[in-house]
PDB file of C-alpha atoms and ligand atoms in Angstrom:
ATOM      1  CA  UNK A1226     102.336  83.929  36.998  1.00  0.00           C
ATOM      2  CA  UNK A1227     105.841  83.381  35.836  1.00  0.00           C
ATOM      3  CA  UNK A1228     107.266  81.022  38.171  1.00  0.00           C
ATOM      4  CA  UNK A1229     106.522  78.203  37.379  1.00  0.00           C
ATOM      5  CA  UNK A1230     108.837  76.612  40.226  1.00  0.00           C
ATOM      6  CA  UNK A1231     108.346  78.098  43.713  1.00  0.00           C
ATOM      7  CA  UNK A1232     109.489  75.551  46.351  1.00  0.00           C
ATOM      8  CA  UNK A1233     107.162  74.421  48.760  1.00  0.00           C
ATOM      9  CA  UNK A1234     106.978  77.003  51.528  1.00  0.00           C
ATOM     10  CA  UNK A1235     104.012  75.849  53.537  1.00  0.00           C
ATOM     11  CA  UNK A1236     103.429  74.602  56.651  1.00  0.00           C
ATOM     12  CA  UNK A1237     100.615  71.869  56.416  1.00  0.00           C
ATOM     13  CA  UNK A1238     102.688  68.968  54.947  1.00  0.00           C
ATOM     14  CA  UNK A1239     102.295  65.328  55.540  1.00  0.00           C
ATOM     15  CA  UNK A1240     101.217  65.169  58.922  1.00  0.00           C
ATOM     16  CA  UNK A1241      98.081  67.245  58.331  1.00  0.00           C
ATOM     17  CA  UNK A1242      97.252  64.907  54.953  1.00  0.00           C
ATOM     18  CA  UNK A1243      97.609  62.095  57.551  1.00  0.00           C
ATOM     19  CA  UNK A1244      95.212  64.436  59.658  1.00  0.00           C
ATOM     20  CA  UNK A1245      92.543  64.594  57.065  1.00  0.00           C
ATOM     21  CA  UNK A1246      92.909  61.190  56.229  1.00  0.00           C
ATOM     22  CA  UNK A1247      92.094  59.735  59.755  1.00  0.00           C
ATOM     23  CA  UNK A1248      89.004  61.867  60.206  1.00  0.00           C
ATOM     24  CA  UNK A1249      87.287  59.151  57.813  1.00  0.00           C
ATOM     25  CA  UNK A1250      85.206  57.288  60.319  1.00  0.00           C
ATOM     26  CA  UNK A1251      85.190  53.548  61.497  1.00  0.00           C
ATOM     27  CA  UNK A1252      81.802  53.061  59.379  1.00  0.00           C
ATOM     28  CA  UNK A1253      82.814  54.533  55.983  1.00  0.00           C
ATOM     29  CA  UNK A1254      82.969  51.515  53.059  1.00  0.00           C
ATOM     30  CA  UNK A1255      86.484  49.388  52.658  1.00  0.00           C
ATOM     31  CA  UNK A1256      86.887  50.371  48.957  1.00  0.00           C
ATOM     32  CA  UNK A1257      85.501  54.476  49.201  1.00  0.00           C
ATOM     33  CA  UNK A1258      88.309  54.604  52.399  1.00  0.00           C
ATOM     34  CA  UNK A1259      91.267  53.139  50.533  1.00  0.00           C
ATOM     35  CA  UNK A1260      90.132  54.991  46.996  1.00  0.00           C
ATOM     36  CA  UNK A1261      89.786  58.444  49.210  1.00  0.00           C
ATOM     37  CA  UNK A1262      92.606  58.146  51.063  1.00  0.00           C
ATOM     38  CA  UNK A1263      94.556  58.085  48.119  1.00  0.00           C
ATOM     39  CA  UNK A1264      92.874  60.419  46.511  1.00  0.00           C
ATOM     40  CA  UNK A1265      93.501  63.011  49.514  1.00  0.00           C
ATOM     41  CA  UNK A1266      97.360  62.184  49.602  1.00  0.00           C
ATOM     42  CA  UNK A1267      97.337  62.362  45.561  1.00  0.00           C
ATOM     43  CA  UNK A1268      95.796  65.751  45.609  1.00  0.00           C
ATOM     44  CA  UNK A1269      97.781  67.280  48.488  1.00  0.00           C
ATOM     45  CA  UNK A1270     100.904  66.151  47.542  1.00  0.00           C
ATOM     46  CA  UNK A1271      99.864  67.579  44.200  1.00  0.00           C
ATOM     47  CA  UNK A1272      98.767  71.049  45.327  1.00  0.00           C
ATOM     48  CA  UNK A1273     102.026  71.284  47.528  1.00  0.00           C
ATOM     49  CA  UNK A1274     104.461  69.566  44.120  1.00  0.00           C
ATOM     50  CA  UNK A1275     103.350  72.715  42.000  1.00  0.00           C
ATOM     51  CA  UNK A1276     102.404  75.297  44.778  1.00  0.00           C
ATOM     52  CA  UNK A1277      98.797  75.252  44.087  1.00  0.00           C
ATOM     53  CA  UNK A1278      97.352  78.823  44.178  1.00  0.00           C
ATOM     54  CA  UNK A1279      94.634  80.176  45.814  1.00  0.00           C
ATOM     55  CA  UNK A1280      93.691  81.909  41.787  1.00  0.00           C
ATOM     56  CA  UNK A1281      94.368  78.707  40.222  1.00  0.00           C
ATOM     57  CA  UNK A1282      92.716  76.334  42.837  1.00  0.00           C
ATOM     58  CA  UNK A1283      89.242  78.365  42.232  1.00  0.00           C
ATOM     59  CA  UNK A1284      89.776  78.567  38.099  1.00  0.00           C
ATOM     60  CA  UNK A1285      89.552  74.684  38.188  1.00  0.00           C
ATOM     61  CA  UNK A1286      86.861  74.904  40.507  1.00  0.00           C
ATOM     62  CA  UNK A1287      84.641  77.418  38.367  1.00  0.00           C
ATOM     63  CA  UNK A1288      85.869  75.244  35.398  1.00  0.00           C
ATOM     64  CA  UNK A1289      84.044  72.321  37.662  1.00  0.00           C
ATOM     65  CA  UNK A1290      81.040  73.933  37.898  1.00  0.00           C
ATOM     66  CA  UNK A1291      80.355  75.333  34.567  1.00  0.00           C
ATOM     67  CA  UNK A1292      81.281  72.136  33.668  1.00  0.00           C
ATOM     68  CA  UNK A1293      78.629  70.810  35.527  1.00  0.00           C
ATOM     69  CA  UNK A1294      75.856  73.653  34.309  1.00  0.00           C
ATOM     70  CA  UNK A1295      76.490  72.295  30.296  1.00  0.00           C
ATOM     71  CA  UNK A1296      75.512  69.537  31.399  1.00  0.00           C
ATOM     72  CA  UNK A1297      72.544  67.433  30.639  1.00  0.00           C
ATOM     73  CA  UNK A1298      71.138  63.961  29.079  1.00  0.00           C
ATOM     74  CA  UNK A1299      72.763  64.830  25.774  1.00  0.00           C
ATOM     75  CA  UNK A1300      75.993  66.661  26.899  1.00  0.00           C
ATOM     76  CA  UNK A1301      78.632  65.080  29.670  1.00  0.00           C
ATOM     77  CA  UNK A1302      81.189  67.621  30.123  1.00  0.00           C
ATOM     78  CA  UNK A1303      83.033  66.364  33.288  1.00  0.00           C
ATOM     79  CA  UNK A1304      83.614  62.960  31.030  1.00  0.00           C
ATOM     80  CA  UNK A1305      85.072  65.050  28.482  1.00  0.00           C
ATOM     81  CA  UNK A1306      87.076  67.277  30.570  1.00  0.00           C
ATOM     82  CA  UNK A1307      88.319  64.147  31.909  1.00  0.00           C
ATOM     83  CA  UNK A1308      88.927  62.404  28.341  1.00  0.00           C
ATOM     84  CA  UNK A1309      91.457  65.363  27.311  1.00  0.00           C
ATOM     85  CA  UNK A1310      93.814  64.156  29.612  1.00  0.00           C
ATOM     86  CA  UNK A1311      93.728  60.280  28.625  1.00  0.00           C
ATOM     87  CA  UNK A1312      91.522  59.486  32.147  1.00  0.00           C
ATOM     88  CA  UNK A1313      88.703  58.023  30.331  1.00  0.00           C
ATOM     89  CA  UNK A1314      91.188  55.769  28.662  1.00  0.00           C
ATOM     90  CA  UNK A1315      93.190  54.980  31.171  1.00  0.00           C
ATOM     91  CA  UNK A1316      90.087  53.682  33.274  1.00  0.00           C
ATOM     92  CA  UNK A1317      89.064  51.560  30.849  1.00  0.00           C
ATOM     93  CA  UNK A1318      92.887  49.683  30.153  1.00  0.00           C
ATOM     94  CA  UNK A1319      92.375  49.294  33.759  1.00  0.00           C
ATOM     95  CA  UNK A1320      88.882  47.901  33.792  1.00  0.00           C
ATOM     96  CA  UNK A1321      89.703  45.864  30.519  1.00  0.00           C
ATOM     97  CA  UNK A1322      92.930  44.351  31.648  1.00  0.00           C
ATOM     98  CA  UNK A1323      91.289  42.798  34.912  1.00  0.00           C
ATOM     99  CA  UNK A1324      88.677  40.920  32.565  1.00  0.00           C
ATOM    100  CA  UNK A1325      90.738  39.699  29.388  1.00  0.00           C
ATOM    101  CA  UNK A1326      92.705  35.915  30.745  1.00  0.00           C
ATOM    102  CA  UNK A1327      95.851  35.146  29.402  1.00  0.00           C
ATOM    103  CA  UNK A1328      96.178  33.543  26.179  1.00  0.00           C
ATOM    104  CA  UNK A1329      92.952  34.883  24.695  1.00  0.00           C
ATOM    105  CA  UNK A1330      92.762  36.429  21.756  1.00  0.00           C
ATOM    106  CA  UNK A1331      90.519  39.076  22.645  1.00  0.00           C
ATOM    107  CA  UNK A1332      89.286  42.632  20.493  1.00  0.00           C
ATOM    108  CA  UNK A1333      90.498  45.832  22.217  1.00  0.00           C
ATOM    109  CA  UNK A1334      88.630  48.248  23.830  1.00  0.00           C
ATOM    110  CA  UNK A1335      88.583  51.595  23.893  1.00  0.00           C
ATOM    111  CA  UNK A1336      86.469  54.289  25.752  1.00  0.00           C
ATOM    112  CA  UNK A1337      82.571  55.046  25.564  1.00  0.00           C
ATOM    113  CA  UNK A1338      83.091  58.407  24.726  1.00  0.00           C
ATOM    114  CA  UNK A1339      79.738  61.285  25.768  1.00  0.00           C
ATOM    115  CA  UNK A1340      77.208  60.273  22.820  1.00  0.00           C
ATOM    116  CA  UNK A1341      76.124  56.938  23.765  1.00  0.00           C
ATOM    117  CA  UNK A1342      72.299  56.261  24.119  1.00  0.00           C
ATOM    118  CA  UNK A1343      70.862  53.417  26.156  1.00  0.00           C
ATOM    119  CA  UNK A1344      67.895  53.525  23.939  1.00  0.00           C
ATOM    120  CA  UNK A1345      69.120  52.490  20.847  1.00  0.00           C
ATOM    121  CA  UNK A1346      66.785  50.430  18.533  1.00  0.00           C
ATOM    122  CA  UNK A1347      67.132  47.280  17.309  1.00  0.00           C
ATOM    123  CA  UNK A1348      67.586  47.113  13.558  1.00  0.00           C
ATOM    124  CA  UNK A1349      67.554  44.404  11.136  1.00  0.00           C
ATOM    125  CA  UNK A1350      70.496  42.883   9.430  1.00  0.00           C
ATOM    126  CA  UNK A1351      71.257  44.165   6.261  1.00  0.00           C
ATOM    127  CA  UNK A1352      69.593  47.571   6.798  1.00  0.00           C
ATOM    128  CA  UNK A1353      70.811  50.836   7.234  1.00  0.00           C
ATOM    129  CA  UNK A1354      71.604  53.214  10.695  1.00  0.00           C
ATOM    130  CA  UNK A1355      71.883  56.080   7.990  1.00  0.00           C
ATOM    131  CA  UNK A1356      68.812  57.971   6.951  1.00  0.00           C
ATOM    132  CA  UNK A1357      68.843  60.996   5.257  1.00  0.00           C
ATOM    133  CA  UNK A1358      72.377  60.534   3.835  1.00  0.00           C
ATOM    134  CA  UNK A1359      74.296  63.947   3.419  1.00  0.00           C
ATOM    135  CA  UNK A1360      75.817  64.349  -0.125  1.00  0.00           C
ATOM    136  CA  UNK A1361      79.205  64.150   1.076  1.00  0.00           C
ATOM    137  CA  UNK A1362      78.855  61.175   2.901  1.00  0.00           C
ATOM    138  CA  UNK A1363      80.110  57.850   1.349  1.00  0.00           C
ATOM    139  CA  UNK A1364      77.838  54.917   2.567  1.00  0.00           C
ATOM    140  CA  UNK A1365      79.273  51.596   3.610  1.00  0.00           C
ATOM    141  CA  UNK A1366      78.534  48.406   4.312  1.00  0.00           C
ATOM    142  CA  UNK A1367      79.927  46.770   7.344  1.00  0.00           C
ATOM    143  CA  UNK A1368      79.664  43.269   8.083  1.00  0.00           C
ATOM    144  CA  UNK A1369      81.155  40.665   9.990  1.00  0.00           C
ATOM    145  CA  UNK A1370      80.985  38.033  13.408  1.00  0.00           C
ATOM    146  CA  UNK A1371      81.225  37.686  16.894  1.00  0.00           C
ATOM    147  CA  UNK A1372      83.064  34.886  18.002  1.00  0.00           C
ATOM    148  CA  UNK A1373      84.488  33.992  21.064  1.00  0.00           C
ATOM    149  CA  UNK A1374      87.381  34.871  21.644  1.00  0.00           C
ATOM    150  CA  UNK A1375      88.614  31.255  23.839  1.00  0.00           C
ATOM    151  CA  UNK A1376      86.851  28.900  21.518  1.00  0.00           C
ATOM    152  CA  UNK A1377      86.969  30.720  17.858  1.00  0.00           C
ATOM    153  CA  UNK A1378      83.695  29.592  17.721  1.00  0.00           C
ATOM    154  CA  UNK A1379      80.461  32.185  16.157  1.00  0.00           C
ATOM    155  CA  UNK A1380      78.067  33.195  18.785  1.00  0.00           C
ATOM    156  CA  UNK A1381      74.410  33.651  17.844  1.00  0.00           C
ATOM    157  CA  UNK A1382      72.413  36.291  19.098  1.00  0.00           C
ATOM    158  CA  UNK A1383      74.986  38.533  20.162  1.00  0.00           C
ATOM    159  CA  UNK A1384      74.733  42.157  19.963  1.00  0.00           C
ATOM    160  CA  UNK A1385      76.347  44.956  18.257  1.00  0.00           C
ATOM    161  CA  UNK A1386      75.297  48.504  18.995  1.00  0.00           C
ATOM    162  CA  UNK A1387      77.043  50.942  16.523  1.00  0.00           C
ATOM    163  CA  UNK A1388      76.960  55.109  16.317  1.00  0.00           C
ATOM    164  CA  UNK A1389      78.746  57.604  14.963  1.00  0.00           C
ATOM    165  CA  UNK A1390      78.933  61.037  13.994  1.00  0.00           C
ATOM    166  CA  UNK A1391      77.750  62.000  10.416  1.00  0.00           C
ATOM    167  CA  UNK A1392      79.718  64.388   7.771  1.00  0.00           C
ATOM    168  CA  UNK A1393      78.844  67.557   9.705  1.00  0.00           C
ATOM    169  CA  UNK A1394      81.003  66.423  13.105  1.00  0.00           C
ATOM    170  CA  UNK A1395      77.652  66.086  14.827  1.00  0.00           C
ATOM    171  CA  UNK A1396      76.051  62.710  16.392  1.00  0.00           C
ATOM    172  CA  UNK A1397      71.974  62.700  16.107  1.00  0.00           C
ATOM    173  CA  UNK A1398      71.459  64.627  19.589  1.00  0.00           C
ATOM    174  CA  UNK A1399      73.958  67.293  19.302  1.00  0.00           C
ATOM    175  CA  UNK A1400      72.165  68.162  15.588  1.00  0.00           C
ATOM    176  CA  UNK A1401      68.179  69.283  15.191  1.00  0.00           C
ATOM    177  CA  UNK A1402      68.503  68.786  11.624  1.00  0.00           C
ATOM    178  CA  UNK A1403      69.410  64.719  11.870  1.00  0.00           C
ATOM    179  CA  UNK A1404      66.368  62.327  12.649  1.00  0.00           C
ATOM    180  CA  UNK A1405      65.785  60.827  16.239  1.00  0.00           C
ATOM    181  CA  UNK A1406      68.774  57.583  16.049  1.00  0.00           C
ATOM    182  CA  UNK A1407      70.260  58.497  13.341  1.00  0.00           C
ATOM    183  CA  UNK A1408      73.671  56.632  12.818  1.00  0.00           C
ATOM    184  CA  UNK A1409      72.767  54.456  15.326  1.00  0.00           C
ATOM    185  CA  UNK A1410      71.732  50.498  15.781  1.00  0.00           C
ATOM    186  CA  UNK A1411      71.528  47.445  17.135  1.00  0.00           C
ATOM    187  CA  UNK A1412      72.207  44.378  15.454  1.00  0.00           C
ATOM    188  CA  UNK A1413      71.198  40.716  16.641  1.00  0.00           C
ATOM    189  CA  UNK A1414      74.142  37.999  14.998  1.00  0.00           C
ATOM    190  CA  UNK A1415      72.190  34.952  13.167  1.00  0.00           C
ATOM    191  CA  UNK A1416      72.436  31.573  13.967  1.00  0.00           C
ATOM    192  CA  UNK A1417      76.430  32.026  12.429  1.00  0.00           C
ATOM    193  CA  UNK A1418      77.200  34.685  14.010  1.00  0.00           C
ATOM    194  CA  UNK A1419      77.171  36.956  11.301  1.00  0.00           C
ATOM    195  CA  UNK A1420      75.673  40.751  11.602  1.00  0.00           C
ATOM    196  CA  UNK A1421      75.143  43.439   8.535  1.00  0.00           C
ATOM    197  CA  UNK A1422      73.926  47.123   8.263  1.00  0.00           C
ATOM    198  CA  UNK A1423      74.974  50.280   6.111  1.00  0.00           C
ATOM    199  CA  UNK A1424      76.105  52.885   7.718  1.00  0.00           C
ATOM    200  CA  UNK A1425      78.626  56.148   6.458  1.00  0.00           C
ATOM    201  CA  UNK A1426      82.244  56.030   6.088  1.00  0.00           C
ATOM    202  CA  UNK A1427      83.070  58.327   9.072  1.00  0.00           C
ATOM    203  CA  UNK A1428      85.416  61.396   9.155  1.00  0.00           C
ATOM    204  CA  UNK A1429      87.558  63.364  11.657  1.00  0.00           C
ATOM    205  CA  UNK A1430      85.638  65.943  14.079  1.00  0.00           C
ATOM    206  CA  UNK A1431      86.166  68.256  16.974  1.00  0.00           C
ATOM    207  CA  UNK A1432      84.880  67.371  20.721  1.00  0.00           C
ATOM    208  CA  UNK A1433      82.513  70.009  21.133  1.00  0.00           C
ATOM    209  CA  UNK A1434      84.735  72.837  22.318  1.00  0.00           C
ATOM    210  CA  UNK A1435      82.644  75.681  23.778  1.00  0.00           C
ATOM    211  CA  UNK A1436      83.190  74.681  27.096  1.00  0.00           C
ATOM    212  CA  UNK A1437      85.588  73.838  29.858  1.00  0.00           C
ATOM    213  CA  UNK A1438      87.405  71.170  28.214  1.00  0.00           C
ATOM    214  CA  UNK A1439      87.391  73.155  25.261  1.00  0.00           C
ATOM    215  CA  UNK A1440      88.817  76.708  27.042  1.00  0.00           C
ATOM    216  CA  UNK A1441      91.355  73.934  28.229  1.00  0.00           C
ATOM    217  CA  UNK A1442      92.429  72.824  24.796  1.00  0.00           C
ATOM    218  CA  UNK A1443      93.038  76.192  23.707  1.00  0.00           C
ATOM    219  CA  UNK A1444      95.089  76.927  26.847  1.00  0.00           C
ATOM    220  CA  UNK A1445      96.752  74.039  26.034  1.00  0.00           C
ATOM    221  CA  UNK A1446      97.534  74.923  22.551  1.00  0.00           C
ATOM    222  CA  UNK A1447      96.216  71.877  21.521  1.00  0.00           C
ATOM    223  CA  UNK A1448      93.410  71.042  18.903  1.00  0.00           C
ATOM    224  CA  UNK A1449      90.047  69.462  20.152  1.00  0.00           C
ATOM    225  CA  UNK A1450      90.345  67.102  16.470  1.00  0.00           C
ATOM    226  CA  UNK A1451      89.132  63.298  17.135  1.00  0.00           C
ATOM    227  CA  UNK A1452      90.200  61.177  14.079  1.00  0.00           C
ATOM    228  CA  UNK A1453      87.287  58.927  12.349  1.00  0.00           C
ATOM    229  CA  UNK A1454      85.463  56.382  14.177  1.00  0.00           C
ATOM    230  CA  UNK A1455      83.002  54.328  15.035  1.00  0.00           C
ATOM    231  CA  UNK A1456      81.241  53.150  18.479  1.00  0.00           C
ATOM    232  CA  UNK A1457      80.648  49.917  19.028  1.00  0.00           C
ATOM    233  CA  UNK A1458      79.384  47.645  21.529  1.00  0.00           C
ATOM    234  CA  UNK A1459      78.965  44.026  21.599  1.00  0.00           C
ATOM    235  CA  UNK A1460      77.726  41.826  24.193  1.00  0.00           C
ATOM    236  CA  UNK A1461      76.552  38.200  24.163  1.00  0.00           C
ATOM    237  CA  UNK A1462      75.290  36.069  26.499  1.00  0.00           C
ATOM    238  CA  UNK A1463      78.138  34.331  29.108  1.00  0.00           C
ATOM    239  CA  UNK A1464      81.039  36.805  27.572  1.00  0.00           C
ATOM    240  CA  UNK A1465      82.279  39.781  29.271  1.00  0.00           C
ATOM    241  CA  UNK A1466      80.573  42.950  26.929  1.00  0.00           C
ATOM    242  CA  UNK A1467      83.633  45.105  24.785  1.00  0.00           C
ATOM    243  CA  UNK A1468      82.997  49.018  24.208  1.00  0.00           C
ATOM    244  CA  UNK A1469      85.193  49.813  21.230  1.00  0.00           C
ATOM    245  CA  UNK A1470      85.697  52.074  18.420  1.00  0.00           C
ATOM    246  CA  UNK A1471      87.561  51.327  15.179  1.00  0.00           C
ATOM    247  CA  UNK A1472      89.524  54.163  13.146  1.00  0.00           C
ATOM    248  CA  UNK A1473      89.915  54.580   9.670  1.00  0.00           C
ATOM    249  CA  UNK A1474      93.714  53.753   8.880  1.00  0.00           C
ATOM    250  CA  UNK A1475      93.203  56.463   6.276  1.00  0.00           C
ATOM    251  CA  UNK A1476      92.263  59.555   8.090  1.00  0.00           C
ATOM    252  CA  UNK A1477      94.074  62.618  10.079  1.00  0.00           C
ATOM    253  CA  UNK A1478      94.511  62.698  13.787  1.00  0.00           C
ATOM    254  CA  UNK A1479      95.136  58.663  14.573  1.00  0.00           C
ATOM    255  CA  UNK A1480      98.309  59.966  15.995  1.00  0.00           C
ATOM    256  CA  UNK A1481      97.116  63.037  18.112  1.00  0.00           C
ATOM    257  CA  UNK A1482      93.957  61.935  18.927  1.00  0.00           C
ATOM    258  CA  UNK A1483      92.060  65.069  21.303  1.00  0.00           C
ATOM    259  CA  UNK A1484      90.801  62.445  23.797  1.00  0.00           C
ATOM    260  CA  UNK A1485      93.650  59.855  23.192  1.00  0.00           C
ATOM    261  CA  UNK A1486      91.857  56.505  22.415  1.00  0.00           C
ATOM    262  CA  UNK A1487      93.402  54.566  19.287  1.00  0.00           C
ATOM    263  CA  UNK A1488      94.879  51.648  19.531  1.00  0.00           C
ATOM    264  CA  UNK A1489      96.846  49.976  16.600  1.00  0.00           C
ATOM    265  CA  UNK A1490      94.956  46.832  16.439  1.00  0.00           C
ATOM    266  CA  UNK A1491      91.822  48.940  16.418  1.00  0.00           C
ATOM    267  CA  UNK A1492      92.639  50.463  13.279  1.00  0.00           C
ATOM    268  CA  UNK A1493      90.840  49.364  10.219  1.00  0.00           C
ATOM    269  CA  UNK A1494      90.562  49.609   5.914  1.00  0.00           C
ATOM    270  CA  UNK A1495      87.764  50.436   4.059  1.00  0.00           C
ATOM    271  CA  UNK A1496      87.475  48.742   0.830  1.00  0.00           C
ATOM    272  CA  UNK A1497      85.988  49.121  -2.422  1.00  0.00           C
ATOM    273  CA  UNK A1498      82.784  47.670  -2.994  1.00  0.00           C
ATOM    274  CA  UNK A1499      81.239  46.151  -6.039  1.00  0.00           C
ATOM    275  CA  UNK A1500      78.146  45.597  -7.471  1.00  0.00           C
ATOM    276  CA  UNK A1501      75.741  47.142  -4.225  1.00  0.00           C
ATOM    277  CA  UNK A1502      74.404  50.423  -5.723  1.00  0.00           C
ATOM    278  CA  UNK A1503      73.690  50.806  -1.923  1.00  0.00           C
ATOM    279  CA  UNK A1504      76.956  51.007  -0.981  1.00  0.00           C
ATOM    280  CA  UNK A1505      80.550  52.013  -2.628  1.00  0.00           C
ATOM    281  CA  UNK A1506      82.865  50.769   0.416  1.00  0.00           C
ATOM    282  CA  UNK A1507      82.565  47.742   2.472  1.00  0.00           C
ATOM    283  CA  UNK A1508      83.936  47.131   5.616  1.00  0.00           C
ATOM    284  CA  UNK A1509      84.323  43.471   7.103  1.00  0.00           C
ATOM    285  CA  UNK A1510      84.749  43.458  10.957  1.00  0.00           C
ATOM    286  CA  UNK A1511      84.808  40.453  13.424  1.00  0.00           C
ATOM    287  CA  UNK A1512      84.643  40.806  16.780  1.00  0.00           C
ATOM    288  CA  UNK A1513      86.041  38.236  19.575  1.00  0.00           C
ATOM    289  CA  UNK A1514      84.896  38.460  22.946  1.00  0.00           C
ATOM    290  CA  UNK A1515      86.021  36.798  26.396  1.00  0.00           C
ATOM    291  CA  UNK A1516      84.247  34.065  28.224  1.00  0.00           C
ATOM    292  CA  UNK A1517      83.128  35.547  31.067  1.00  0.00           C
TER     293      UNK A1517
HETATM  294  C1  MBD B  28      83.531  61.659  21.011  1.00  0.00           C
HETATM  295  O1  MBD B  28      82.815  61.470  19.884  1.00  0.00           O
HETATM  296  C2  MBD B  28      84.125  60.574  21.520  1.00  0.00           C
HETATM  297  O2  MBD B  28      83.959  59.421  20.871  1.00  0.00           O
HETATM  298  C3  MBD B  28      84.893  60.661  22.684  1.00  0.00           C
HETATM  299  C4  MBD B  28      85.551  59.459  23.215  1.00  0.00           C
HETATM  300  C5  MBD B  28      85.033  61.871  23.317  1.00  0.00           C
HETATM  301  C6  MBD B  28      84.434  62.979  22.803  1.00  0.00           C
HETATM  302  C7  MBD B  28      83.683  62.890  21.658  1.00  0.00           C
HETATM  303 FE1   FE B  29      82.750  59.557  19.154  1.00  0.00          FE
END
């Protein structure tokens, strides 16, 4: 419709939220009966603000569950549909904020994002998570060490897990044509800390946007662009893990990022490289994690 401001005209207002919030019985969990409770209020009070419609109300609901059919092991819609409007990234300022302490200096997080695997193999320093390199694609080598972030001292044996999409805007499950964990490792640090692989200098790309969160965008008028990045995680032993991406400071989208997930200090330069007829750019990246 039109109007987009019809006054509230019903008649179930507050007391019937209180209604539906006091039918939660005496047995339910502490934290699910505060988190529901709000989450009742926060939707009624929402459906009442903007005079939810009965058409509207079952759009998002059949956006829900087709949602819900495109999804599988290698496609998470309801994460994405909730990453184009910040949620994902507002969860995790929220989840990060309660673990970093004052004072430390501590690297930044930023969201998982749908293309993480659990099963990604262990790889050896100095080698390479891409394989089949596409013509276009400018190999780098990235380098660098975990310390902690309290101490400044290097932590052995931590872990960083890296992926990332190649040239074509497609990570290794999304693509038939890319080998099983391509663009993706894990790296164990050495006794200083240090870790090593190759991997590809990585451009901007689309969220997949032939679904729900896709339909969205477009009703939006917005693009589904993500600028360049890549995952990381890194974990070692008696320091709270860090999910992270960095960006390439030289690339489209860091402002108007589809899923909304740079951060300045997150944003780094790729620089020539000399000498490695492996690699033409080189990328040095340390990593500082919290005591836990
Ligand atoms: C991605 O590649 C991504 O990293 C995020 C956060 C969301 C959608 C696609
Ligand atoms: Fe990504």
């Amino acid at each position: 419709g039109t109007d987009v401001k019809t006054p509230y005209t019903g008649l179930l207002g507050q007391d019937f939220t209180e209604m539906v919030k006091k039918s939660i019985g005496p047995k339910a969990n502490p934290r699910l009966r505060r988190v529901m409770e709000s989450f009742i209020q926060h939707m009624h009070d929402f459906a009442r603000e903007i005079s939810l419609t009965n058409d509207e109300w079952m759009m998002a609901v059949n956006m829900i569950n087709e949602g819900g059919r495109m999804s599988d092991a290698k496609r998470n819609e309801g994460q994405l549909m909730c990453d184009v409007i910040g949620l994902e990234s507002l969860v995790d300022d929220i989840t990060s904020r309660a673990a970093a302490k004052a004072g430390e200096s501590i690297t930044s997080s930023a969201i998982l994002g749908p293309f993480w695997r659990h099963d990604t193999p262990i790889r050896e320093n100095g080698s390479t998570i891409t394989f089949d390199t596409p013509a276009d694609a400018q190999v780098v080598y990235m380098h660098g060490k975990v310390f902690c972030g309290s101490t400044g001292k290097p932590l052995a044996n931590a872990s960083v897990e890296a992926w990332q999409a190649s040239t074509n805007g497609l990570y290794e499950q999304q693509d038939p044509r890319q080998r099983e964990h391509n663009l993706r490792g894990k790296f164990i640090t050495d006794s200083e800390g240090n870790y090593s692989f190759y991997c590809i200098r990585p451009t901007p790309y689309p969220v997949p946007d032939d679904g729900p969160a896709g339909k969205l965008l477009a009703m939006l008028d917005r693009h589904p662009w993500r600028p360049a990045h890549i995952h990381l995680i890194v974990q070692a032993e008696g320091c709270s893990p860090i999910t992270t991406q960095i960006f390439d400071s030289d690339c489209k989208y860091l402002d108007n990022d589809s899923v909304f997930a740079v951060k300045d200090s997150l944003r780094v330069v790729f620089q020539p490289r000399k000498g490695d007829p492996k690699a033409k750019l080189d990328l040095e990246y340390n990593v500082s994690l919290a005591p836990e």
